[in-house]
XYZ file of N, CA, C and O in Angstrom:
664
model
N 90.455 23.054 43.165
C 91.064 24.232 42.552
C 91.264 25.346 43.583
O 91.662 26.424 43.218
N 90.978 25.058 44.850
C 91.090 26.097 45.870
C 92.525 26.554 46.105
O 92.748 27.629 46.628
N 93.506 25.742 45.716
C 94.902 26.114 45.925
C 95.479 26.924 44.767
O 96.662 27.222 44.749
N 94.631 27.257 43.783
C 95.108 27.966 42.592
C 94.300 29.229 42.351
O 93.112 29.285 42.649
N 94.983 30.228 41.797
C 94.339 31.481 41.400
C 94.566 31.682 39.912
O 95.644 31.391 39.396
N 93.562 32.239 39.247
C 93.653 32.571 37.830
C 93.518 34.073 37.715
O 92.610 34.666 38.294
N 94.441 34.695 36.988
C 94.402 36.150 36.842
C 95.119 36.556 35.568
O 95.886 35.786 34.990
N 94.870 37.800 35.156
C 95.558 38.332 33.977
C 97.033 38.512 34.326
O 97.386 38.958 35.425
N 97.896 38.130 33.400
C 99.349 38.248 33.611
C 99.785 39.704 33.558
O 99.176 40.525 32.866
N 100.854 40.008 34.296
C 101.470 41.332 34.184
C 102.978 41.153 34.017
O 103.484 40.031 34.035
N 103.672 42.240 33.856
C 105.090 42.224 33.503
C 105.948 41.392 34.456
O 106.868 40.703 34.020
N 105.618 41.419 35.735
C 106.417 40.659 36.708
C 106.293 39.142 36.507
O 107.060 38.365 37.066
N 105.333 38.711 35.686
C 105.120 37.287 35.436
C 106.015 36.725 34.332
O 106.023 35.509 34.109
N 106.767 37.570 33.643
C 107.587 37.103 32.512
C 108.505 35.938 32.882
O 108.555 34.942 32.144
N 109.240 35.977 34.011
C 110.097 34.836 34.346
C 109.310 33.533 34.559
O 109.725 32.472 34.083
N 108.173 33.611 35.241
C 107.357 32.423 35.485
C 106.754 31.867 34.213
O 106.693 30.648 34.010
N 106.316 32.760 33.332
C 105.771 32.325 32.041
C 106.852 31.622 31.223
O 106.607 30.578 30.617
N 108.049 32.192 31.207
C 109.165 31.595 30.459
C 109.506 30.217 31.005
O 109.736 29.273 30.245
N 109.512 30.080 32.319
C 109.812 28.794 32.956
C 108.788 27.736 32.526
O 109.157 26.635 32.101
N 107.510 28.069 32.633
C 106.453 27.124 32.257
C 106.541 26.808 30.767
O 106.446 25.646 30.362
N 106.738 27.833 29.947
C 106.778 27.664 28.495
C 107.869 26.664 28.092
O 107.605 25.685 27.387
N 109.082 26.880 28.552
C 110.209 26.031 28.167
C 110.083 24.627 28.764
O 110.239 23.621 28.058
N 109.767 24.524 30.050
C 109.694 23.205 30.681
C 108.530 22.375 30.156
O 108.660 21.149 30.014
N 107.402 23.011 29.853
C 106.287 22.240 29.316
C 106.586 21.771 27.890
O 106.194 20.666 27.506
N 107.312 22.564 27.111
C 107.739 22.111 25.782
C 108.644 20.891 25.918
O 108.486 19.919 25.188
N 109.570 20.960 26.841
C 110.535 19.850 26.998
C 109.853 18.554 27.410
O 110.260 17.485 26.958
N 108.830 18.622 28.252
C 108.160 17.391 28.675
C 107.106 16.940 27.659
O 107.009 15.752 27.371
N 106.354 17.878 27.097
C 105.287 17.525 26.161
C 105.832 16.963 24.858
O 105.288 16.002 24.316
N 106.898 17.571 24.352
C 107.389 17.200 23.026
C 108.604 16.276 23.046
O 109.184 15.999 22.002
N 108.959 15.767 24.231
C 110.059 14.805 24.336
C 109.718 13.578 23.496
O 108.620 13.031 23.574
N 110.654 13.162 22.652
C 110.428 12.016 21.782
C 109.703 12.360 20.491
O 109.551 11.510 19.618
N 109.248 13.604 20.361
C 108.566 14.066 19.142
C 109.472 15.055 18.414
O 109.759 14.897 17.238
N 109.886 16.070 19.159
C 110.812 17.081 18.640
C 112.205 16.683 19.134
O 112.341 16.147 20.240
N 113.228 16.940 18.341
C 114.581 16.503 18.715
C 114.989 17.033 20.088
O 114.698 18.179 20.441
N 115.644 16.160 20.842
C 116.130 16.536 22.172
C 117.088 17.705 22.104
O 117.095 18.566 22.993
N 117.871 17.752 21.049
C 118.820 18.857 20.865
C 118.071 20.187 20.751
O 118.447 21.176 21.374
N 116.992 20.191 19.982
C 116.191 21.408 19.833
C 115.564 21.794 21.176
O 115.610 22.957 21.586
N 114.983 20.817 21.863
C 114.324 21.111 23.141
C 115.315 21.653 24.170
O 114.992 22.567 24.929
N 116.529 21.083 24.196
C 117.535 21.571 25.148
C 118.054 22.952 24.754
O 118.558 23.684 25.605
N 117.915 23.308 23.473
C 118.387 24.627 23.028
C 117.420 25.748 23.408
O 117.763 26.925 23.321
N 116.203 25.389 23.820
C 115.238 26.412 24.220
C 115.788 27.153 25.431
O 116.210 26.538 26.404
N 115.751 28.455 25.360
C 116.342 29.288 26.401
C 115.271 29.992 27.228
O 114.447 30.729 26.672
N 115.310 29.775 28.526
C 114.374 30.467 29.415
C 114.611 31.975 29.343
O 113.655 32.761 29.327
N 115.867 32.382 29.251
C 116.194 33.822 29.189
C 115.608 34.453 27.924
O 115.028 35.543 27.974
N 115.773 33.776 26.771
C 115.214 34.312 25.519
C 113.698 34.352 25.574
O 113.063 35.312 25.134
N 113.099 33.294 26.112
C 111.639 33.234 26.205
C 111.141 34.333 27.152
O 110.116 34.965 26.907
N 111.884 34.602 28.214
C 111.499 35.669 29.140
C 111.473 37.013 28.432
O 110.558 37.816 28.641
N 112.461 37.265 27.583
C 112.486 38.536 26.830
C 111.277 38.650 25.902
O 110.700 39.735 25.762
N 110.878 37.534 25.289
C 109.687 37.557 24.427
C 108.439 37.861 25.263
O 107.565 38.613 24.831
N 108.372 37.288 26.464
C 107.222 37.558 27.330
C 107.213 39.004 27.807
O 106.146 39.608 27.933
N 108.376 39.568 28.066
C 108.446 40.987 28.443
C 107.846 41.834 27.320
O 107.054 42.748 27.568
N 108.205 41.528 26.080
C 107.652 42.268 24.932
C 106.133 42.122 24.865
O 105.419 43.113 24.699
N 105.652 40.890 24.991
C 104.212 40.633 24.904
C 103.471 41.357 26.026
O 102.476 42.044 25.790
N 103.966 41.224 27.250
C 103.277 41.782 28.417
C 103.403 43.299 28.514
O 102.662 43.930 29.263
N 104.314 43.875 27.763
C 104.495 45.329 27.769
C 103.448 46.030 26.914
O 103.275 47.246 27.017
N 102.762 45.278 26.071
C 101.723 45.854 25.214
C 100.351 45.350 25.619
O 100.164 44.774 26.687
N 99.399 45.565 24.737
C 98.053 45.061 24.960
C 98.083 43.545 24.746
O 98.592 43.081 23.722
N 97.599 42.786 25.690
C 97.669 41.326 25.586
C 96.495 40.663 26.297
O 95.797 41.289 27.098
N 96.306 39.401 25.957
C 95.303 38.555 26.617
C 96.030 37.295 27.069
O 95.948 36.248 26.428
N 96.765 37.418 28.143
C 97.492 36.296 28.726
C 97.061 36.178 30.182
O 97.064 37.179 30.909
N 96.677 34.963 30.556
C 96.236 34.698 31.922
C 97.086 33.580 32.508
O 97.494 32.673 31.787
N 97.347 33.680 33.793
C 98.167 32.678 34.465
C 97.339 31.937 35.511
O 96.336 32.448 36.011
N 97.824 30.752 35.822
C 97.340 29.997 36.977
C 98.518 29.934 37.925
O 99.619 29.517 37.531
N 98.298 30.398 39.144
C 99.379 30.371 40.122
C 98.917 29.688 41.396
O 97.736 29.674 41.725
N 99.888 29.108 42.091
C 99.625 28.515 43.398
C 99.523 29.644 44.420
O 99.864 30.783 44.144
N 99.097 29.287 45.617
C 98.990 30.283 46.691
C 100.315 30.980 46.973
O 100.340 32.125 47.388
N 101.428 30.297 46.730
C 102.745 30.902 46.969
C 103.207 31.803 45.828
O 104.306 32.340 45.861
N 102.359 31.960 44.791
C 102.690 32.840 43.673
C 103.394 32.156 42.514
O 103.615 32.775 41.474
N 103.733 30.862 42.650
C 104.404 30.152 41.553
C 103.434 29.917 40.405
O 102.340 29.375 40.600
N 103.831 30.333 39.210
C 103.012 30.119 38.018
C 103.186 28.673 37.569
O 104.304 28.204 37.396
N 102.056 27.980 37.381
C 102.100 26.572 36.969
C 101.512 26.367 35.578
O 101.633 25.288 35.006
N 100.863 27.402 35.026
C 100.283 27.300 33.698
C 99.839 28.659 33.206
O 99.750 29.613 33.972
N 99.578 28.719 31.897
C 99.102 29.976 31.321
C 98.358 29.719 30.023
O 98.465 28.652 29.414
N 97.600 30.725 29.616
C 96.935 30.727 28.318
C 97.126 32.111 27.712
O 97.129 33.117 28.428
N 97.328 32.136 26.401
C 97.479 33.388 25.663
C 96.627 33.286 24.403
O 96.656 32.263 23.713
N 95.883 34.334 24.100
C 94.935 34.285 22.983
C 94.670 35.697 22.481
O 95.093 36.680 23.085
N 93.952 35.790 21.364
C 93.599 37.089 20.803
C 93.059 36.935 19.395
O 92.569 35.869 19.013
N 93.213 37.983 18.609
C 92.766 37.981 17.215
C 93.619 36.999 16.429
O 94.829 36.941 16.601
N 92.991 36.224 15.572
C 93.701 35.232 14.767
C 94.707 35.944 13.865
O 94.388 36.949 13.226
N 95.925 35.441 13.835
C 97.054 36.149 13.221
C 97.029 36.242 11.704
O 97.542 37.204 11.144
N 96.458 35.273 11.003
C 96.484 35.332 9.537
C 95.381 36.223 8.974
O 95.434 36.614 7.814
N 94.373 36.514 9.787
C 93.239 37.304 9.316
C 92.175 36.457 8.641
O 91.141 36.956 8.205
N 92.414 35.152 8.560
C 91.495 34.233 7.897
C 90.330 33.823 8.806
O 89.252 33.501 8.336
N 90.568 33.840 10.119
C 89.559 33.418 11.082
C 89.362 34.531 12.110
O 89.883 35.617 11.953
N 88.633 34.268 13.187
C 88.337 35.310 14.168
C 89.347 35.314 15.313
O 90.371 35.959 15.236
N 89.046 34.564 16.368
C 89.947 34.500 17.512
C 90.929 33.362 17.359
O 90.757 32.474 16.525
N 91.988 33.381 18.195
C 92.991 32.313 18.150
C 93.523 32.031 19.547
O 93.775 32.946 20.325
N 93.698 30.761 19.823
C 94.404 30.330 21.021
C 95.876 30.287 20.630
O 96.278 29.433 19.856
N 96.670 31.234 21.127
C 98.093 31.283 20.752
C 98.890 30.206 21.488
O 99.759 29.573 20.908
N 98.602 30.048 22.768
C 99.376 29.092 23.570
C 98.615 28.761 24.841
O 97.949 29.621 25.422
N 98.729 27.505 25.250
C 98.231 27.080 26.556
C 99.200 26.000 27.026
O 99.410 25.001 26.334
N 99.842 26.244 28.153
C 100.846 25.315 28.663
C 100.733 25.193 30.172
O 100.452 26.173 30.872
N 100.986 23.967 30.642
C 101.007 23.666 32.071
C 102.254 22.857 32.364
O 102.650 22.010 31.553
N 102.819 23.075 33.535
C 103.900 22.195 33.969
C 103.328 20.786 34.078
O 102.168 20.605 34.483
N 104.114 19.796 33.730
C 103.643 18.413 33.645
C 102.939 17.935 34.916
O 101.891 17.288 34.858
N 103.488 18.276 36.071
C 102.913 17.776 37.325
C 101.557 18.402 37.670
O 100.876 17.959 38.605
N 101.128 19.414 36.916
C 99.835 20.058 37.162
C 98.802 19.703 36.098
O 97.674 20.190 36.142
N 99.170 18.875 35.150
C 98.235 18.444 34.115
C 97.260 17.431 34.696
O 97.572 16.713 35.635
N 96.060 17.409 34.130
C 95.045 16.457 34.580
C 94.326 16.865 35.848
O 93.654 16.048 36.474
N 94.447 18.120 36.256
C 93.808 18.599 37.491
C 92.679 19.608 37.212
O 92.168 20.221 38.126
N 92.356 19.817 35.928
C 91.304 20.769 35.577
C 91.808 22.178 35.312
O 91.030 23.058 34.949
N 93.096 22.416 35.490
C 93.663 23.757 35.288
C 93.598 24.149 33.818
O 93.215 25.269 33.473
N 93.952 23.221 32.932
C 93.909 23.504 31.498
C 92.500 23.836 31.038
O 92.301 24.771 30.254
N 91.534 23.095 31.546
C 90.132 23.345 31.186
C 89.705 24.741 31.639
O 89.019 25.454 30.915
N 90.127 25.124 32.833
C 89.803 26.458 33.357
C 90.452 27.549 32.501
O 89.809 28.541 32.142
N 91.741 27.377 32.166
C 92.435 28.358 31.330
C 91.795 28.444 29.941
O 91.606 29.538 29.401
N 91.454 27.291 29.377
C 90.805 27.252 28.063
C 89.472 27.996 28.128
O 89.128 28.760 27.223
N 88.722 27.791 29.215
C 87.442 28.474 29.400
C 87.607 29.985 29.493
O 86.788 30.736 28.960
N 88.665 30.429 30.155
C 88.947 31.872 30.237
C 89.140 32.430 28.836
O 88.593 33.481 28.487
N 89.909 31.715 28.003
C 90.160 32.167 26.631
C 88.864 32.202 25.829
O 88.561 33.196 25.161
N 88.100 31.118 25.878
C 86.864 31.033 25.101
C 85.874 32.126 25.504
O 85.302 32.807 24.646
N 85.685 32.311 26.799
C 84.739 33.335 27.280
C 85.196 34.731 26.897
O 84.395 35.581 26.504
N 86.485 34.999 27.035
C 87.011 36.318 26.703
C 86.892 36.610 25.203
O 86.501 37.709 24.808
N 87.216 35.624 24.371
C 87.090 35.823 22.918
C 85.628 36.062 22.542
O 85.333 36.930 21.711
N 84.720 35.320 23.145
C 83.287 35.502 22.876
C 82.852 36.907 23.288
O 82.129 37.587 22.553
N 83.330 37.356 24.440
C 83.013 38.694 24.948
C 83.540 39.782 24.004
O 82.956 40.854 23.888
N 84.664 39.476 23.323
C 85.242 40.425 22.360
C 84.503 40.393 21.017
O 84.863 41.112 20.093
N 83.492 39.531 20.903
C 82.685 39.470 19.686
C 83.074 38.384 18.713
O 82.514 38.305 17.613
N 84.011 37.530 19.097
C 84.412 36.431 18.215
C 83.480 35.235 18.410
O 83.077 34.937 19.526
N 83.173 34.560 17.307
C 82.305 33.389 17.362
C 83.064 32.090 17.201
O 82.471 31.010 17.258
N 84.390 32.185 16.961
C 85.191 30.976 16.793
C 86.611 31.216 17.295
O 87.058 32.358 17.414
N 87.283 30.102 17.575
C 88.670 30.146 18.039
C 89.488 29.180 17.182
O 89.144 28.005 17.040
N 90.568 29.693 16.618
C 91.499 28.905 15.819
C 92.564 28.320 16.746
O 93.038 29.005 17.656
N 92.934 27.068 16.505
C 93.933 26.394 17.339
C 94.889 25.621 16.438
O 94.439 24.821 15.613
N 96.189 25.840 16.607
C 97.202 25.006 15.953
C 97.719 24.024 16.983
O 98.033 24.412 18.116
N 97.828 22.751 16.616
C 98.356 21.737 17.533
C 99.194 20.747 16.737
O 98.812 20.356 15.625
N 100.344 20.381 17.285
C 101.160 19.360 16.628
C 100.373 18.055 16.596
O 99.794 17.647 17.610
N 100.351 17.420 15.442
C 99.598 16.176 15.275
C 100.048 15.106 16.267
O 99.240 14.322 16.756
N 101.343 15.074 16.589
C 101.875 14.080 17.508
C 101.862 14.512 18.979
O 102.381 13.800 19.834
N 101.281 15.660 19.266
C 101.207 16.147 20.641
C 100.362 15.167 21.465
O 99.191 14.942 21.154
N 100.942 14.562 22.500
C 100.183 13.590 23.291
C 98.999 14.211 24.035
O 98.091 13.490 24.453
N 98.972 15.524 24.161
C 97.877 16.194 24.870
C 96.810 16.736 23.932
O 95.878 17.400 24.376
N 96.921 16.455 22.635
C 95.973 17.065 21.691
C 94.537 16.604 21.918
O 93.600 17.303 21.550
N 94.372 15.428 22.540
C 93.009 14.958 22.832
C 92.244 15.980 23.675
O 91.021 16.056 23.607
N 92.981 16.774 24.459
C 92.368 17.836 25.274
C 91.518 18.746 24.393
O 90.375 19.049 24.708
N 92.078 19.187 23.254
C 91.358 20.091 22.357
C 90.131 19.414 21.763
O 89.099 20.043 21.569
N 90.266 18.125 21.461
C 89.171 17.413 20.821
C 87.985 17.194 21.753
O 86.872 16.941 21.287
N 88.168 17.341 23.068
C 87.028 17.239 23.989
C 86.069 18.402 23.786
O 84.903 18.318 24.169
N 86.535 19.495 23.151
C 85.701 20.672 22.896
C 85.035 20.615 21.519
O 84.387 21.557 21.104
N 85.245 19.513 20.806
C 84.621 19.236 19.514
C 84.936 20.276 18.428
O 84.023 20.793 17.774
N 86.216 20.547 18.193
C 86.563 21.463 17.101
C 86.475 20.729 15.757
O 86.397 19.499 15.702
N 86.493 21.495 14.691
C 86.522 20.931 13.342
C 87.959 20.990 12.829
O 88.609 22.039 12.929
N 88.462 19.867 12.308
C 89.788 19.846 11.699
C 89.650 20.509 10.329
O 88.935 20.017 9.465
N 90.325 21.642 10.151
C 90.191 22.429 8.923
C 91.330 22.143 7.943
O 91.113 22.019 6.757
N 92.556 22.094 8.474
C 93.690 21.866 7.578
C 94.883 21.339 8.350
O 94.926 21.392 9.575
N 95.835 20.829 7.581
C 97.101 20.370 8.148
C 98.226 21.065 7.399
O 98.115 21.308 6.205
N 99.267 21.404 8.122
C 100.440 22.040 7.523
C 101.689 21.419 8.112
O 101.635 20.747 9.134
N 102.804 21.682 7.465
C 104.088 21.202 7.959
C 104.780 22.352 8.678
O 104.859 23.465 8.163
N 105.251 22.077 9.874
C 105.976 23.038 10.695
C 107.391 22.511 10.854
O 107.584 21.326 11.120
N 108.388 23.371 10.682
C 109.777 22.963 10.850
C 110.286 23.437 12.202
O 110.229 24.623 12.510
N 110.743 22.494 13.014
C 111.320 22.793 14.332
C 112.684 22.118 14.411
O 112.771 20.900 14.247
N 113.711 22.885 14.629
C 115.049 22.315 14.753
C 115.476 21.541 13.519
O 116.149 20.528 13.626
N 115.042 22.007 12.346
C 115.417 21.351 11.101
C 114.606 20.113 10.772
O 114.854 19.451 9.772
N 113.627 19.776 11.596
C 112.778 18.604 11.362
C 111.362 19.053 10.996
O 110.872 20.058 11.504
N 110.711 18.277 10.160
C 109.331 18.567 9.758
C 108.353 17.853 10.688
O 108.545 16.684 11.033
N 107.306 18.577 11.058
C 106.253 18.034 11.921
C 104.904 18.443 11.361
O 104.735 19.574 10.913
N 103.942 17.526 11.405
C 102.581 17.829 10.974
C 101.880 18.621 12.073
O 101.988 18.294 13.249
N 101.178 19.639 11.637
C 100.418 20.479 12.554
C 98.961 20.509 12.083
O 98.693 20.584 10.887
N 98.035 20.400 13.018
C 96.617 20.432 12.688
C 96.034 21.798 13.025
O 96.292 22.346 14.091
N 95.243 22.320 12.093
C 94.518 23.572 12.308
C 93.084 23.252 12.656
O 92.356 22.665 11.852
N 92.679 23.591 13.874
C 91.346 23.273 14.382
C 90.530 24.547 14.543
O 91.058 25.588 14.942
N 89.247 24.462 14.255
C 88.351 25.603 14.437
C 87.255 25.198 15.416
O 86.551 24.205 15.203
N 87.138 25.967 16.484
C 86.153 25.704 17.520
C 85.115 26.811 17.508
O 85.457 27.990 17.574
N 83.866 26.435 17.403
C 82.762 27.413 17.494
C 82.581 27.776 18.961
O 82.533 26.903 19.821
N 82.472 29.062 19.234
C 82.275 29.537 20.608
C 80.789 29.740 20.865
O 80.075 30.291 20.036
N 80.337 29.295 22.007
C 78.894 29.395 22.335
C 78.664 30.426 23.407
O 79.427 30.656 24.260
């Protein structure tokens, strides 16, 4: 991990976050979510959303190479429905950087930060067909519920996981 740095994201990171977000969706969900939907994802639109997020109070951390290229990120905070405590909003890595411990490090940053904020649990939504979902299960979360998510006019099963923070 000596070639990577982990730090809190700032406004200048919006383009890199958008790049990772869109490209990781395209590789992770290929064959699960329609190719038409995945190709319709816009880096420019995603960048604008990241500008909005990073312009306010946020908990987004990036993993970057020594050259400053962002290869992954994690975003988390208060659970959005109000039903649970903390929530992992997003964690994405470019495909070629998966399996190197970066995701585990980013996940640890989220878990430690949420615990420090006084949360005892982290809520996680994951597509049931996500080939990387086993990553979450290594942390031994409890499957609480399943819901249907519509992406590009198609229905997909989503699992709601609750992880106790120690």
